[in-house]
PDB file of C-alpha atoms in Angstrom:
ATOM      1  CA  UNK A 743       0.000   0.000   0.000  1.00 78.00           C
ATOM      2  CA  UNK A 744       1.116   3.553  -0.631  1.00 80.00           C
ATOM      3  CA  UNK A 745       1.299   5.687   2.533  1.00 79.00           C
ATOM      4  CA  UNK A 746       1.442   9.705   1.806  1.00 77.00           C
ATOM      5  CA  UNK A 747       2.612  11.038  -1.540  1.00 82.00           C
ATOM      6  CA  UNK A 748       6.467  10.610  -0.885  1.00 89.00           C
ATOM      7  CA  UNK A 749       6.773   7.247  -2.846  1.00 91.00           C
ATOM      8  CA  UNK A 750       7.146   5.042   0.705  1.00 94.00           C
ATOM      9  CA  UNK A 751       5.050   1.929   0.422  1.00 94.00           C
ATOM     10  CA  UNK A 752       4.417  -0.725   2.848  1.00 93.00           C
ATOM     11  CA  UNK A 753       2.101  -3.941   3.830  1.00 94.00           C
ATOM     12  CA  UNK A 754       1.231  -4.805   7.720  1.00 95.00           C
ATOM     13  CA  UNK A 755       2.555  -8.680   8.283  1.00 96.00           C
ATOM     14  CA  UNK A 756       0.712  -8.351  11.332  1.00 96.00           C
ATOM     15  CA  UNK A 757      -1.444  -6.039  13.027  1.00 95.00           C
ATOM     16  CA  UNK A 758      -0.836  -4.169  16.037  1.00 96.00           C
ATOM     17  CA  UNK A 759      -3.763  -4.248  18.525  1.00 96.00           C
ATOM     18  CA  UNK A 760      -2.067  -1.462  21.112  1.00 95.00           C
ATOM     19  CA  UNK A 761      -2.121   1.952  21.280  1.00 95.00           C
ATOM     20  CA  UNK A 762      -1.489   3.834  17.872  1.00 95.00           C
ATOM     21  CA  UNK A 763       1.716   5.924  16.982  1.00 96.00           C
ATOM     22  CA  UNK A 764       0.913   9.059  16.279  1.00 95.00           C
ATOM     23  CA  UNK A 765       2.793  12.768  16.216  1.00 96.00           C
ATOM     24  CA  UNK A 766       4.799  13.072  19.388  1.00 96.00           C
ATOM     25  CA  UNK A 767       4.391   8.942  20.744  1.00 96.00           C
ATOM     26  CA  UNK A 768       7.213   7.923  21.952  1.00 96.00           C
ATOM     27  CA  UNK A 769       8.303   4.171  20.108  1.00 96.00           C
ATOM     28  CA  UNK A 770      10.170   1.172  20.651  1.00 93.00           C
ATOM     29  CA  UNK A 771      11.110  -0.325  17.535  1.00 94.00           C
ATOM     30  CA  UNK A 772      12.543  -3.669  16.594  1.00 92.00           C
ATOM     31  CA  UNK A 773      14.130  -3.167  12.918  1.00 93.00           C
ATOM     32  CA  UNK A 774      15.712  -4.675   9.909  1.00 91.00           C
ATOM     33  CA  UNK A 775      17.604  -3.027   7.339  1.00 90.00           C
ATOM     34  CA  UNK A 776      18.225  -3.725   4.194  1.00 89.00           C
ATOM     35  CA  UNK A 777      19.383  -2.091   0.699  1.00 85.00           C
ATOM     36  CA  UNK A 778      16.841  -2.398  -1.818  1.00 78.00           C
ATOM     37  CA  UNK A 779      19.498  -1.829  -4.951  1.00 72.00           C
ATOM     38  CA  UNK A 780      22.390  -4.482  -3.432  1.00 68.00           C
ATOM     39  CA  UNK A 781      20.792  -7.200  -3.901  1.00 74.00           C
ATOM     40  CA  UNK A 782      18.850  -7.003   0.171  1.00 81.00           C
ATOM     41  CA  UNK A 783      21.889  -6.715   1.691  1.00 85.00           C
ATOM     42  CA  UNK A 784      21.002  -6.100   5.466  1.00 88.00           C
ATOM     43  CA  UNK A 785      23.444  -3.422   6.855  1.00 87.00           C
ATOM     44  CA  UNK A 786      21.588  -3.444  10.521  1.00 88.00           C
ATOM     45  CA  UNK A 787      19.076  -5.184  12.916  1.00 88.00           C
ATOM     46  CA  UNK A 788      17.686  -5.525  15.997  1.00 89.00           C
ATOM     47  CA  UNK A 789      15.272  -8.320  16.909  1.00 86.00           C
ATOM     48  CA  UNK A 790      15.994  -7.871  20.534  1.00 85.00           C
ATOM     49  CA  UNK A 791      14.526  -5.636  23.392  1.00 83.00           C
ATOM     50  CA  UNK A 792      18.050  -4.612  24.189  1.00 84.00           C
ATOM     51  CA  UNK A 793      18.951  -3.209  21.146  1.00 85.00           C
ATOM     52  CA  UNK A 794      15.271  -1.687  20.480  1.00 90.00           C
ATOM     53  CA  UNK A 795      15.463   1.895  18.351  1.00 93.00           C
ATOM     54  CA  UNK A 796      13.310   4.342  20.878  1.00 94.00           C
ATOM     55  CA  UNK A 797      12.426   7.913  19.771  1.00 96.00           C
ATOM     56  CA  UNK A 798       9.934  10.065  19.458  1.00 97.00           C
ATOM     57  CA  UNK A 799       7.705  10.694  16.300  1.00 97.00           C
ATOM     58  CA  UNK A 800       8.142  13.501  14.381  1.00 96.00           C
ATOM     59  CA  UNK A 801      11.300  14.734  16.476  1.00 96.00           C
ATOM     60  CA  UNK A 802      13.525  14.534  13.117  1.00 94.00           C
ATOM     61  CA  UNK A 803      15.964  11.952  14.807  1.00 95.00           C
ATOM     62  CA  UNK A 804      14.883   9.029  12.365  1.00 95.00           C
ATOM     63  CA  UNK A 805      15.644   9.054   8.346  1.00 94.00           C
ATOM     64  CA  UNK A 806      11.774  10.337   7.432  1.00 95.00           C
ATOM     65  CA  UNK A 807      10.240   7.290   6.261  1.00 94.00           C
ATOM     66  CA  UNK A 808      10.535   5.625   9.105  1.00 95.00           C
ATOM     67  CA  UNK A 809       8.878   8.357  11.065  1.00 95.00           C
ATOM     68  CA  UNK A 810       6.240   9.130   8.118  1.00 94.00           C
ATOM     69  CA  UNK A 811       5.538   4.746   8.328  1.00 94.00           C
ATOM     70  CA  UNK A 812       5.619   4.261  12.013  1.00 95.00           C
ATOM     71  CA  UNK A 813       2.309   6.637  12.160  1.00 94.00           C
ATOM     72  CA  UNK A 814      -0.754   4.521  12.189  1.00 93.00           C
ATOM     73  CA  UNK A 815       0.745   1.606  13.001  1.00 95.00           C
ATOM     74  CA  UNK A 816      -0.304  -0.153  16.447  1.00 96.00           C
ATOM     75  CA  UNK A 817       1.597  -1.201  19.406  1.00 95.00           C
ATOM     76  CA  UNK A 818       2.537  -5.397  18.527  1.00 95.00           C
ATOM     77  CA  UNK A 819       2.429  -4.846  14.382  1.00 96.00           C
ATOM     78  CA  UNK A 820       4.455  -5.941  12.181  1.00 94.00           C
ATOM     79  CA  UNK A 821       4.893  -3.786   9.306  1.00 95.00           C
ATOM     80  CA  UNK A 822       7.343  -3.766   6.338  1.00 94.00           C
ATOM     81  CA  UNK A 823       8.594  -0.328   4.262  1.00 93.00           C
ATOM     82  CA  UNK A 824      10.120  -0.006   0.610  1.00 92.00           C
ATOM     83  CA  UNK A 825      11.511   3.858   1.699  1.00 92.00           C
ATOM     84  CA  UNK A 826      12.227   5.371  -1.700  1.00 90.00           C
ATOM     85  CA  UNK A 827      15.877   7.207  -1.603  1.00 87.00           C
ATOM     86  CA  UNK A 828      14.335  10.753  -0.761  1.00 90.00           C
ATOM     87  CA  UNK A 829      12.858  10.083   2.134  1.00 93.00           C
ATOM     88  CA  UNK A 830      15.943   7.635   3.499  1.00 91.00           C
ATOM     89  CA  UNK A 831      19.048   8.560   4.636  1.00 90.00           C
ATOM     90  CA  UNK A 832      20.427  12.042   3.409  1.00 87.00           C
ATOM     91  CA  UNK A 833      24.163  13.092   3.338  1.00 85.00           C
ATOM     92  CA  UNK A 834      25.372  15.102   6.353  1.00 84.00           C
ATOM     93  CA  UNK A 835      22.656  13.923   8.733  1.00 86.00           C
ATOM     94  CA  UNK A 836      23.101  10.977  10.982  1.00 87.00           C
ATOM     95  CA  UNK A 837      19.880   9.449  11.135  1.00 91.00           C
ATOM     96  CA  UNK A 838      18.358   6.138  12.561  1.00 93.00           C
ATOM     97  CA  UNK A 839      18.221   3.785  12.131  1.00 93.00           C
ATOM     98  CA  UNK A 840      21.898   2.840  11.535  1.00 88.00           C
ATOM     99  CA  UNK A 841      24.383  -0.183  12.294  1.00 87.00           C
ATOM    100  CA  UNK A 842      25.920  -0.646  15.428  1.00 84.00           C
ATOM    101  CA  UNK A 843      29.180  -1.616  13.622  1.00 86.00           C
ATOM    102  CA  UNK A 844      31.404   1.447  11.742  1.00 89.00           C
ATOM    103  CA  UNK A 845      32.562  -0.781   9.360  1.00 90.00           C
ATOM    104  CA  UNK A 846      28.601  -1.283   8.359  1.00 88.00           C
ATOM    105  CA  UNK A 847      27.865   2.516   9.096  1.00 89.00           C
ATOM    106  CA  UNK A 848      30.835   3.155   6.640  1.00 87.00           C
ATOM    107  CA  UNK A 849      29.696   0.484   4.109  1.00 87.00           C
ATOM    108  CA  UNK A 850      26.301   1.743   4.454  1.00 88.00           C
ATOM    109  CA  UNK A 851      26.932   5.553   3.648  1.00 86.00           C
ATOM    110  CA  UNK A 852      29.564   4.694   0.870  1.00 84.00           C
ATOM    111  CA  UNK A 853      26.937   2.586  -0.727  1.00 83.00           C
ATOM    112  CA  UNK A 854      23.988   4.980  -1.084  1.00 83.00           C
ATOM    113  CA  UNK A 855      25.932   7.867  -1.223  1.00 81.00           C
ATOM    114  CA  UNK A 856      28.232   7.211  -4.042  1.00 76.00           C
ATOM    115  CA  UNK A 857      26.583   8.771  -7.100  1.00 69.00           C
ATOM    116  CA  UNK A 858      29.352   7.022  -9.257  1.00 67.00           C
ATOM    117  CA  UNK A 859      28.372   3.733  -8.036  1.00 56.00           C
ATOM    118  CA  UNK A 860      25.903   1.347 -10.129  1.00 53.00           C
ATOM    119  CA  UNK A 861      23.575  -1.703  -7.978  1.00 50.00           C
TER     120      UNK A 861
END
C-alpha cells in the first residue's frame, strides 16, 4: 500500500492491537535493514529488546520514512517499508536507524551515497 505522496510503500505482516503511533508517541522499535538496490543486503538489525530503536515521532531523529511509516501503526504490528531514496538517509545527517558496527555505518553511507556507483 502507498502511505502519503512521498513514494514510501508498505504492507502490515501483522497487526498491532495497542495503542497507535501518532505525532509526538514515543516508540520502541525492533528493525531490519536492508538495501533495496544491493541485492537485500542487510546493513543493521535488531530483533531484541536490548537493542530496540526508541524515539519520538516527528522529532527529526529518524531518516523520514521511518517516522512518516511508524504513524498509524499499532503497538505489537508488524509492518514492512520499501523507503524510496528521498525520504531515506540524506548526506550530512546521521539518522536512525543505523548499524551498530562502523565498518557497516561506513559500508552503508559509501553505498547509497556514491553517485558514481551502479547496484
Amino acid at each position: 500500500q502507498d502511505l502519503g505522496s512521498r513514494g514510501l510503500k508498505y504492507i502490515d505482516l501483522r497487526p498491532g492491537k495497542g495503542a497507535e503511533a501518532d505525532q509526538d508517541a514515543v516508540v520502541r522499535v525492533q528493525w531490519s535493514g536492508r538495501l533495496y538496490s544491493k541485492q537485500g543486503w542487510t546493513y543493521g538489525r535488531c530483533n531484541d529488546p536490548e537493542c530496540e530503536l526508541r524515539f519520538k515521532v516527528g522529532d527529526g531523529t529518524t531518516i523520514a520514512g521511518l517516522d512518516e511509516g511508524i504513524r498509524g501503526m499499532r503497538e505489537g504490528g508488524y509492518r514492512r517499508f520499501l523507503i524510496p531514496p528521498q525520504i531515506a538517509y540524506q548526506e550530512g545527517q546521521e539518522l536512525q536507524p543505523l548499524p551498530d558496527r562502523d565498518d557497516l555505518k561506513r559500508r552503508l553511507y559509501s553505498t547509497v551515497f556514491n553517485k558514481v556507483r551502479i547496484a
